[in-house]
C-alpha positions as MATLAB code, in Angstrom:
seq = 'MDDLAVSDISLNLDTISIPGGGRELENAIKVLTKVDMDLAYSSEKLLNLHFLLMHLLALYDELDPRAVGNGYFKEDFLEKALRYDLLIGILDSEVREVDIFLATLPAEIDDAHHEISSCRHFQEVYTVMDEKLHKCRESLKQSREQALEVKRHIANLQKDFAAVQSDKSEKDNGLDLSDKNQLFNSSFRAKTKELPRYVSRMLEKSLAREQALEKKLSESRQNEEDLKWKLHYTEQVALHMEEAAEVVWGRFLEAENAWEILMGISKELVGKSQVIQFNLNSSVQREAQFLSKIEDLAEQLKAKDIIVQKLESVNVDYVAKCSEVVNLSNKVKVLEEQLKETRFHLKEANASWEASQNQIDEMEHVVETLKEGIEAAESKADAAEGKVTHLTDSNLELTEELNFLKGSVNSKTEKVSVLEKQSRELELQLQHARASSEASQEQQNLLYSAIWDMETLIEDLKSKVSKAESKTDSVEEQCIELSEANFELKKEVSLLRAKIRDLEMSLDDANSSKVAISDEVNLRSKIMMDTVMQLAFERERIQKQLYFLTKDDKMLVGKLKNVREESLNSISHDKDFNEREPPL';
ca = [
      67.697  110.080  121.247;
      71.129  109.127  122.185;
      70.466  105.779  123.549;
      69.243  105.252  120.225;
      72.584  106.495  118.492;
      73.862  104.471  120.314;
      72.251  101.313  119.714;
      72.498  101.914  116.282;
      77.229  102.437  116.728;
      76.939   98.650  115.669;
      78.236   97.380  119.447;
      76.733   95.723  121.890;
      77.832   96.143  125.406;
      75.925   93.423  126.995;
      77.673   90.514  124.612;
      81.112   92.338  124.471;
      82.161   90.970  128.171;
      83.351   94.405  130.389;
      85.355   93.739  133.984;
      85.393   97.569  134.021;
      84.085  100.695  132.453;
      80.950  100.644  130.817;
      80.368  103.784  131.554;
      83.236  105.745  129.539;
      82.735  103.415  126.491;
      79.302  103.954  126.701;
      80.075  107.748  126.589;
      82.485  107.806  124.543;
      80.215  105.794  122.015;
      77.884  109.137  123.014;
      80.270  111.950  121.608;
      80.860  109.455  118.328;
      77.252  109.259  117.135;
      76.720  113.123  117.997;
      80.202  113.537  115.642;
      78.710  111.620  112.929;
      74.859  112.923  113.161;
      76.787  116.564  112.905;
      78.746  115.797  110.491;
      76.055  114.021  108.451;
      73.972  116.974  108.658;
      76.275  119.214  107.304;
      76.657  117.062  104.894;
      72.873  116.858  103.908;
      72.811  121.120  103.785;
      75.697  121.119  101.706;
      73.739  118.862   99.208;
      70.749  121.301   99.696;
      73.067  123.797   98.890;
      74.512  122.782   96.093;
      71.181  122.634   94.299;
      70.577  125.694   95.548;
      73.848  126.646   93.908;
      72.993  124.722   90.596;
      69.231  126.708   90.191;
      71.304  130.601   90.749;
      73.441  128.860   88.096;
      70.612  128.291   85.455;
      68.969  131.543   86.565;
      72.464  133.532   85.777;
      72.108  131.606   82.242;
      68.890  133.472   81.684;
      70.116  137.369   82.674;
      72.006  137.843   79.470;
      71.574  141.294   79.183;
      70.464  141.302   75.943;
      67.110  139.627   76.676;
      66.438  143.299   78.030;
      66.731  144.864   74.836;
      66.768  149.015   74.487;
      64.041  150.801   77.524;
      65.515  150.317   80.899;
      63.529  148.353   82.843;
      61.948  144.810   82.043;
      59.664  143.273   83.767;
      60.950  139.388   83.801;
      65.152  141.853   83.484;
      63.794  142.715   87.449;
      61.332  139.758   88.106;
      64.918  137.555   87.596;
      67.717  139.835   89.448;
      64.978  140.599   92.247;
      64.831  136.875   92.568;
      68.836  136.296   91.893;
      69.721  139.145   93.857;
      67.900  137.378   97.358;
      68.967  133.727   96.223;
      72.203  134.759   95.947;
      72.094  135.953  100.118;
      70.641  133.289  101.661;
      72.728  131.022  100.166;
      76.158  133.160  100.914;
      74.654  133.471  104.810;
      73.808  129.773  104.864;
      76.703  129.220  102.912;
      78.392  131.356  106.339;
      76.567  128.314  108.970;
      77.751  124.799  108.176;
      81.058  127.168  107.703;
      80.930  128.274  111.343;
      79.616  125.297  112.245;
      82.470  123.539  110.457;
      84.961  125.054  112.131;
      83.432  123.688  115.619;
      83.251  120.220  115.362;
      87.404  119.605  115.407;
      86.995  120.444  118.825;
      84.192  118.012  118.969;
      86.572  114.826  117.245;
      89.033  115.899  119.553;
      86.774  115.657  122.609;
      85.822  111.922  121.188;
      89.833  111.131  120.554;
      90.713  112.237  124.297;
      87.038  109.638  124.945;
      88.353  106.852  122.412;
      91.744  107.044  123.893;
      90.276  106.146  127.387;
      88.760  103.087  125.977;
      92.002  101.181  124.682;
      91.923   98.145  126.982;
      88.690   97.426  125.304;
      90.673   96.193  121.945;
      87.602   94.894  119.669;
      85.879   98.234  120.008;
      88.884  100.502  119.914;
      89.955   99.343  116.948;
      86.234   99.635  115.385;
      85.248  103.276  116.938;
      89.208  104.438  115.637;
      88.066  103.463  112.093;
      84.368  106.036  113.095;
      86.184  108.337  113.834;
      88.794  108.473  111.017;
      85.657  108.160  108.296;
      83.999  110.943  110.469;
      87.632  113.510  110.068;
      87.801  112.513  105.914;
      84.279  113.472  105.919;
      84.490  117.310  108.054;
      87.420  116.671  105.105;
      85.047  116.827  102.202;
      83.138  118.400  103.893;
      85.179  121.817  104.187;
      86.188  121.045  100.668;
      82.218  121.246   99.499;
      81.477  125.367  101.773;
      84.849  126.239  100.030;
      83.967  125.533   96.247;
      80.404  126.928   97.608;
      81.988  130.599   98.670;
      84.339  130.125   95.608;
      81.023  130.183   93.435;
      78.868  132.495   94.995;
      82.124  135.095   94.618;
      82.128  134.575   91.150;
      78.396  134.546   90.875;
      78.551  138.083   92.413;
      81.028  139.180   90.783;
      79.210  138.269   87.013;
      76.119  139.800   88.689;
      77.798  142.984   89.694;
      79.509  142.944   86.348;
      75.933  142.829   84.503;
      74.124  145.763   86.552;
      77.456  147.977   85.413;
      77.199  146.650   81.633;
      73.486  147.990   81.452;
      73.656  151.321   83.480;
      76.722  151.939   81.404;
      74.526  150.734   77.814;
      70.827  153.018   79.606;
      73.382  156.641   79.964;
      74.965  155.785   77.136;
      71.890  155.353   74.727;
      70.573  159.005   76.563;
      73.487  160.786   75.515;
      74.123  159.497   72.495;
      69.862  160.637   71.265;
      70.406  164.167   72.823;
      73.822  164.683   71.419;
      71.277  163.547   67.434;
      69.072  165.718   68.341;
      70.582  169.205   69.596;
      73.362  168.438   65.937;
      69.336  168.263   64.862;
      68.063  171.870   65.982;
      71.391  173.296   64.971;
      72.006  171.921   61.456;
      67.839  173.920   60.910;
      68.413  177.238   62.796;
      71.129  178.168   61.008;
      69.972  177.223   57.642;
      66.321  179.076   58.892;
      68.732  182.204   60.603;
      68.681  184.434   57.999;
      64.739  183.664   56.689;
      63.732  183.629   60.770;
      66.187  187.589   61.328;
      63.951  189.275   58.145;
      59.813  188.136   59.361;
      61.270  189.515   63.230;
      59.261  192.189   61.915;
      56.584  191.182   60.533;
      56.471  188.424   63.382;
      56.209  190.308   66.742;
      52.664  191.538   66.234;
      51.673  187.849   65.889;
      54.466  186.751   68.666;
      51.897  188.933   70.919;
      48.932  187.445   70.491;
      51.074  183.562   70.204;
      52.755  184.540   73.814;
      49.358  185.416   75.233;
      47.555  182.893   74.031;
      51.231  180.806   75.450;
      50.146  182.381   78.635;
      46.682  181.591   79.101;
      47.499  178.014   77.967;
      50.904  178.186   80.864;
      48.393  178.909   83.204;
      45.677  175.977   81.496;
      48.451  174.112   81.650;
      49.737  175.571   85.394;
      46.282  174.070   86.791;
      46.616  171.018   85.103;
      49.936  170.368   86.367;
      48.469  170.890   89.841;
      46.007  168.216   89.664;
      48.502  165.512   88.267;
      50.041  166.918   91.217;
      48.082  166.438   93.431;
      47.289  162.645   91.422;
      50.538  161.777   91.335;
      50.536  162.787   95.401;
      47.500  160.551   95.404;
      48.845  157.738   94.157;
      52.381  158.048   95.128;
      49.913  157.414   98.714;
      48.847  154.800   97.596;
      52.142  153.504   96.336;
      53.647  154.240   99.616;
      50.618  151.598  101.242;
      50.693  148.988   98.425;
      54.346  149.262   99.224;
      53.805  148.757  103.084;
      51.480  146.108  101.965;
      53.584  144.263   99.915;
      55.982  144.765  103.275;
      54.060  143.974  104.902;
      53.476  140.435  103.358;
      57.278  140.230  102.002;
      58.312  140.310  106.343;
      55.043  137.830  106.212;
      56.461  134.903  103.689;
      60.272  135.331  104.505;
      59.130  135.134  108.735;
      56.389  131.870  107.191;
      60.356  131.307  105.616;
      62.476  131.273  108.100;
      59.133  129.068  110.245;
      60.016  126.201  107.382;
      63.733  126.888  107.398;
      63.584  125.193  111.273;
      60.575  122.740  110.625;
      62.808  121.771  107.342;
      66.122  121.852  109.497;
      64.158  119.311  112.424;
      62.727  118.195  109.496;
      66.428  117.477  107.771;
      67.633  116.583  111.132;
      65.403  113.612  111.810;
      66.052  112.502  108.187;
      69.138  112.824  109.372;
      68.579  111.004  111.955;
      66.541  108.337  110.494;
      68.437  107.818  107.065;
      71.686  106.951  110.308;
      69.808  104.898  112.029;
      68.275  102.989  108.771;
      72.526  102.667  107.557;
      73.340  100.940  110.906;
      70.261   98.818  110.523;
      71.016   98.377  106.973;
      74.900   97.931  108.460;
      73.123   95.000  111.364;
      71.802   93.551  108.796;
      74.660   92.870  106.633;
      75.916   91.736  109.411;
      73.165   89.619  109.956;
      73.463   88.609  106.382;
      77.121   87.698  106.668;
      76.532   86.147  109.829;
      74.047   84.081  108.518;
      76.471   83.005  105.103;
      78.553   82.011  107.321;
      76.539   79.791  109.480;
      75.712   78.344  106.045;
      78.469   77.669  105.712;
      79.508   75.669  109.246;
      76.072   73.815  107.821;
      77.830   72.610  104.968;
      80.920   72.202  106.618;
      78.397   70.126  108.666;
      76.628   68.417  105.323;
      80.118   67.077  104.491;
      81.378   65.985  108.044;
      78.070   64.152  107.791;
      79.068   62.699  104.040;
      82.038   62.019  105.445;
      80.245   59.861  108.068;
      77.844   58.330  106.036;
      80.792   57.912  103.726;
      82.974   56.346  106.781;
      80.341   54.012  107.810;
      79.534   53.088  104.746;
      82.750   52.028  103.727;
      82.672   50.910  107.744;
      79.637   48.414  107.257;
      81.570   47.342  103.750;
      84.525   46.386  106.171;
      81.434   44.757  109.076;
      81.469   42.798  106.092;
      84.547   42.324  105.148;
      85.209   40.762  108.721;
      82.922   38.887  108.680;
      84.176   37.491  105.537;
      87.202   36.836  106.904;
      85.788   35.215  109.946;
      84.242   33.407  107.861;
      87.358   32.941  105.643;
      89.293   32.096  109.477;
      86.452   29.957  109.394;
      87.735   27.935  106.864;
      90.635   27.680  107.362;
      90.629   26.531  109.935;
      89.064   23.903  108.932;
      91.118   23.739  106.413;
      94.646   24.027  108.974;
      91.790   21.312  111.094;
      91.956   18.973  108.142;
      95.772   20.137  107.254;
      96.753   18.665  110.654;
      94.415   15.601  109.963;
      96.428   14.755  107.210;
      99.412   15.871  109.165;
      99.038   13.743  111.038;
      98.252   11.081  108.659;
     101.406   12.152  106.403;
     103.339   11.450  109.253;
     102.171    8.584  109.967;
     102.311    7.586  105.991;
     105.895    8.849  106.413;
     105.772    6.746  109.685;
     104.817    3.692  107.720;
     106.291    4.672  104.217;
     109.754    5.108  106.545;
     108.923    1.691  107.673;
     108.479    0.582  104.408;
     111.313    2.469  103.258;
     114.086    0.123  106.108;
     112.170   -2.347  104.970;
     112.372   -1.769  101.255;
     116.041   -0.856  101.909;
     116.723   -3.630  104.005;
     115.138   -6.058  101.270;
     117.601   -3.534   99.025;
     120.641   -4.861  100.864;
     119.833   -8.515  101.443;
     119.372   -8.350   97.324;
     121.794   -6.361   97.123;
     124.096   -8.889   98.922;
     121.929  -11.265   96.529;
     122.872   -9.468   94.126;
     126.949   -9.675   94.449;
     126.037  -13.438   95.011;
     124.664  -13.398   91.965;
     127.165  -11.261   90.153;
     129.838  -13.643   91.815;
     128.004  -16.499   90.545;
     127.352  -14.833   87.016;
     131.177  -13.798   87.501;
     131.688  -17.910   88.416;
     129.333  -18.566   85.023;
     131.085  -16.688   83.191;
     134.519  -18.281   84.052;
     132.508  -21.847   83.914;
     131.210  -20.803   80.089;
     135.047  -19.347   79.483;
     136.571  -22.733   80.779;
     133.761  -24.566   78.608;
     134.198  -22.549   75.247;
     137.550  -22.887   75.995;
     137.284  -27.016   76.347;
     134.709  -26.879   73.658;
     136.824  -26.185   71.591;
     139.885  -27.819   73.026;
     136.841  -31.036   72.333;
     135.961  -29.052   68.579;
     140.577  -29.394   68.305;
     140.010  -32.839   69.155;
     136.708  -33.809   67.890;
     138.223  -33.082   63.847;
     141.745  -34.154   65.325;
     139.771  -37.336   66.311;
     137.184  -36.550   63.617;
     139.366  -39.287   61.315;
     138.353  -41.572   64.018;
     135.001  -41.611   63.800;
     134.366  -44.592   64.058;
     136.745  -45.467   66.378;
     135.658  -42.968   68.797;
     131.540  -42.353   67.676;
     131.218  -42.940   71.473;
     133.323  -41.261   72.987;
     131.594  -38.079   70.847;
     128.741  -38.608   71.821;
     129.596  -38.560   75.185;
     131.635  -35.131   74.516;
     127.758  -33.769   72.469;
     126.053  -34.645   75.545;
     128.781  -33.098   77.706;
     128.662  -30.217   75.192;
     124.921  -29.990   75.311;
     124.045  -29.675   79.355;
     127.427  -27.123   79.421;
     125.554  -25.414   76.718;
     122.211  -25.900   79.246;
     124.191  -24.660   82.041;
     124.025  -22.056   79.913;
     121.819  -20.481   78.343;
     120.054  -20.748   82.751;
     123.358  -18.633   83.960;
     122.607  -15.862   81.657;
     118.252  -15.333   81.954;
     119.907  -16.307   86.193;
     122.013  -13.199   85.625;
     119.610  -11.107   83.749;
     117.010  -12.191   85.956;
     119.384  -10.043   88.754;
     119.133   -6.777   86.020;
     116.151   -6.719   86.046;
     115.392   -7.034   89.811;
     118.205   -4.917   89.862;
     116.034   -2.181   88.216;
     112.929   -2.890   89.809;
     114.240   -2.010   92.968;
     116.240    1.587   91.717;
     113.650    2.739   91.193;
     110.517    1.503   93.212;
     113.340    3.407   95.405;
     113.778    6.148   94.018;
     110.018    6.727   93.819;
     109.653    6.156   97.095;
     112.387    9.718   97.784;
     110.015   11.656   95.452;
     106.808   10.102   97.577;
     109.462   12.060  101.302;
     110.424   15.610   98.734;
     106.967   15.217   97.760;
     105.609   15.094  101.979;
     108.288   16.819  103.476;
     107.081   20.497  100.859;
     103.234   19.376  101.909;
     103.885   19.625  105.639;
     106.927   23.062  105.200;
     103.757   24.349  103.334;
     101.001   23.118  105.710;
     103.152   24.870  108.648;
     102.960   27.748  106.336;
      99.976   28.367  105.613;
      98.808   27.520  108.909;
     101.264   31.314  110.369;
     100.402   32.816  107.701;
      96.167   32.156  109.148;
      97.327   32.396  112.598;
      98.440   36.425  111.769;
      96.363   36.471  109.420;
      93.469   36.479  112.657;
      95.415   38.557  115.026;
      95.262   41.657  112.199;
      91.637   40.874  111.817;
      90.984   41.214  115.752;
      93.023   43.962  116.256;
      91.380   45.938  112.789;
      87.946   44.874  114.363;
      89.343   46.656  117.768;
      90.125   49.670  115.629;
      86.597   49.899  113.732;
      84.906   49.616  116.746;
      86.882   52.499  118.381;
      86.139   54.607  114.995;
      82.607   53.626  115.050;
      82.055   54.909  118.864;
      83.469   58.226  118.113;
      81.909   58.717  114.941;
      78.432   57.670  116.677;
      79.454   60.577  119.030;
      80.345   63.344  116.789;
      77.072   62.562  114.790;
      75.016   63.281  117.633;
      76.975   66.836  118.982;
      75.985   67.344  115.132;
      72.871   66.647  115.585;
      72.667   68.423  117.911;
      74.770   71.948  116.313;
      72.393   71.443  113.331;
      69.551   71.856  115.679;
      70.457   74.501  117.797;
      72.057   76.525  114.119;
      68.782   75.931  112.799;
      66.742   77.749  116.321;
      69.343   80.665  115.013;
      68.695   80.737  112.041;
      64.437   80.377  112.492;
      65.987   84.322  115.257;
      67.764   85.571  113.078;
      65.441   85.385  109.491;
      62.145   87.108  112.682;
      64.310   89.388  113.786;
      65.332   90.687  110.284;
      61.564   90.540  109.154;
      61.017   92.618  112.289;
      63.848   95.212  110.996;
      62.651   95.051  107.464;
      59.505   96.453  108.593;
      60.711   99.651  111.172;
      62.411   99.844  107.715;
      59.578  100.463  105.923;
      57.864  102.120  108.439;
      60.631  105.038  108.509;
      61.008  105.227  104.362;
      56.728  105.789  103.805;
      57.404  108.252  106.598;
      59.841  109.525  105.526;
      58.152  109.851  102.248;
      55.036  111.713  103.525;
      57.179  115.046  105.359;
      58.788  115.119  102.318;
      56.128  115.232  100.266;
      54.380  117.598  102.964;
      58.013  119.803  102.893;
      57.136  119.320   98.744;
      53.830  121.590   99.188;
      54.324  123.767  101.826;
      57.669  124.798   99.293;
      55.006  125.303   96.328;
      52.957  127.301   97.977;
      55.539  129.086   98.994;
      56.804  129.638   95.559;
      52.936  130.577   94.449;
      53.031  133.321   97.134;
      56.741  134.831   95.986;
      54.633  134.777   91.746;
      51.659  137.136   93.477;
      53.896  139.800   95.297;
      56.594  139.460   92.995;
      52.716  140.138   90.366;
      52.112  142.432   92.097;
      55.507  144.346   92.612;
      55.308  143.802   88.949;
      51.586  146.299   88.901;
      53.061  148.715   91.340;
      55.930  148.883   88.844;
      53.853  149.506   85.857;
      51.665  152.196   87.866;
      54.216  154.106   88.479;
      56.439  152.857   85.266;
      53.226  155.414   83.248;
      53.132  157.632   85.825;
      56.421  158.706   84.506;
      55.553  158.610   81.256;
      52.771  160.440   81.168;
      54.579  163.649   83.900;
      57.499  162.859   80.374;
      54.895  163.286   77.594;
      53.343  166.558   78.818;
      57.052  168.357   80.399;
      57.040  167.098   75.985;
      53.873  169.063   75.107;
      54.795  172.057   77.071;
      55.715  175.423   75.141;
      59.079  176.628   75.251;
      59.246  180.084   76.642;
];
């Protein structure tokens, strides 16, 4: 039984790493288990006593003095009073036993505390046993309070029952005295009224009285014989009643012995039921612990599922990143090709730039030559303008001379024609000079526009070269970043694969532990159901025994009723006989 209790404390010594002192811990657990079982026994017994007290309170309500009536002996009242008195005595003795038993429990609790204090180096076990001991003290305090409450109710019931008995006896005595006083007063009044007649007729009736006395004497002798016969009959009845009382007393003693035996058996069964209940509670606690462990494992599985989902999302991200890496690698290839093309174009641009530079140099040389030509043309134009001015001046002079010489037309016509020819030649030279100046101006404008176009082309080529260089730098930086990101992603993928392997192993372990726990829970639930069925069977057997005992008690009470009725009938018969006896 102690080993079973030790297993029910929910302290598994195999699972706790004990460097030394396992014997002390086992002793402490045994002492604590004994204290807990004693408290459970006392609480169960107090609960049964509470039920008996409730039955007594219900029985006390039926013991109302008004229900007895004017008769002194009433069957129901006597039966209930006898049962009430016996039950109060039984309840009082049981409460005293429980009180004595509870008085021994503090010493056991102190011993348990001493044993537990020697296991302070086991911190987890010590805290659990200390809490258990604290609960035991609280339950002991509650049990003492319940015992005191039951004692108080018993004292009140005894006082009330004594008061009921005294009220009934006073009531019966009062009824007898009032009847006697009424009879005495009525007889005294009748005698005072009939006294004169009785005195006047006394002499006349003396002879009749003598005859009546003789008759009464003979009747008294006959009555004496009848009384002797009745006395003999009553002695026989008393002997029969004594024999019946002895038989009833023997049966009562047998019933009491059977009741004590049944009480012992019921105590043993109650102890067994308490042990089973304690084991049941411990198994329920273990089941709750297993359920909590299962919930923890379920939470861990949920956490692991979340981690797996995260890993899947990370894997998806990794796949996306891998696709991005592939795309970026393709882009890098494209950019490399573009870089090659840009380098090729750059080379071509450099070549074209060099060619254009050569052309520019040539153009600059041409421009310089053109500038020199322009300067020469400008100088020629200036000279032509000077000539034009000179020719205009000379033309004016010639026109003046022409006007002057018009008068002498006839004489100087030849000079005029010559001069006109000279003027025409001069005008033609002037027109040629103007046309050459305009052509040189247009040529200069074309050179300026060509120089501007070459400068813009050179600037565009320089900007394209700078853009190509910046693009090549950015592409090289992106390639470096992508290579670093690819290396980090490979590391993360390897770590995630290792974590996935660990999670799969832990998931397999959790599934195996879950299956083992479910098997253990099913086994314990089966054991619990078997114990519950055994308890129900024992309860039915005890109820049947109690039913048969109550039936025997009722039979004994019926026999006592019959004996008392016979005694009452004999007493009433004696009273009637005494009343019929004539006064002497």
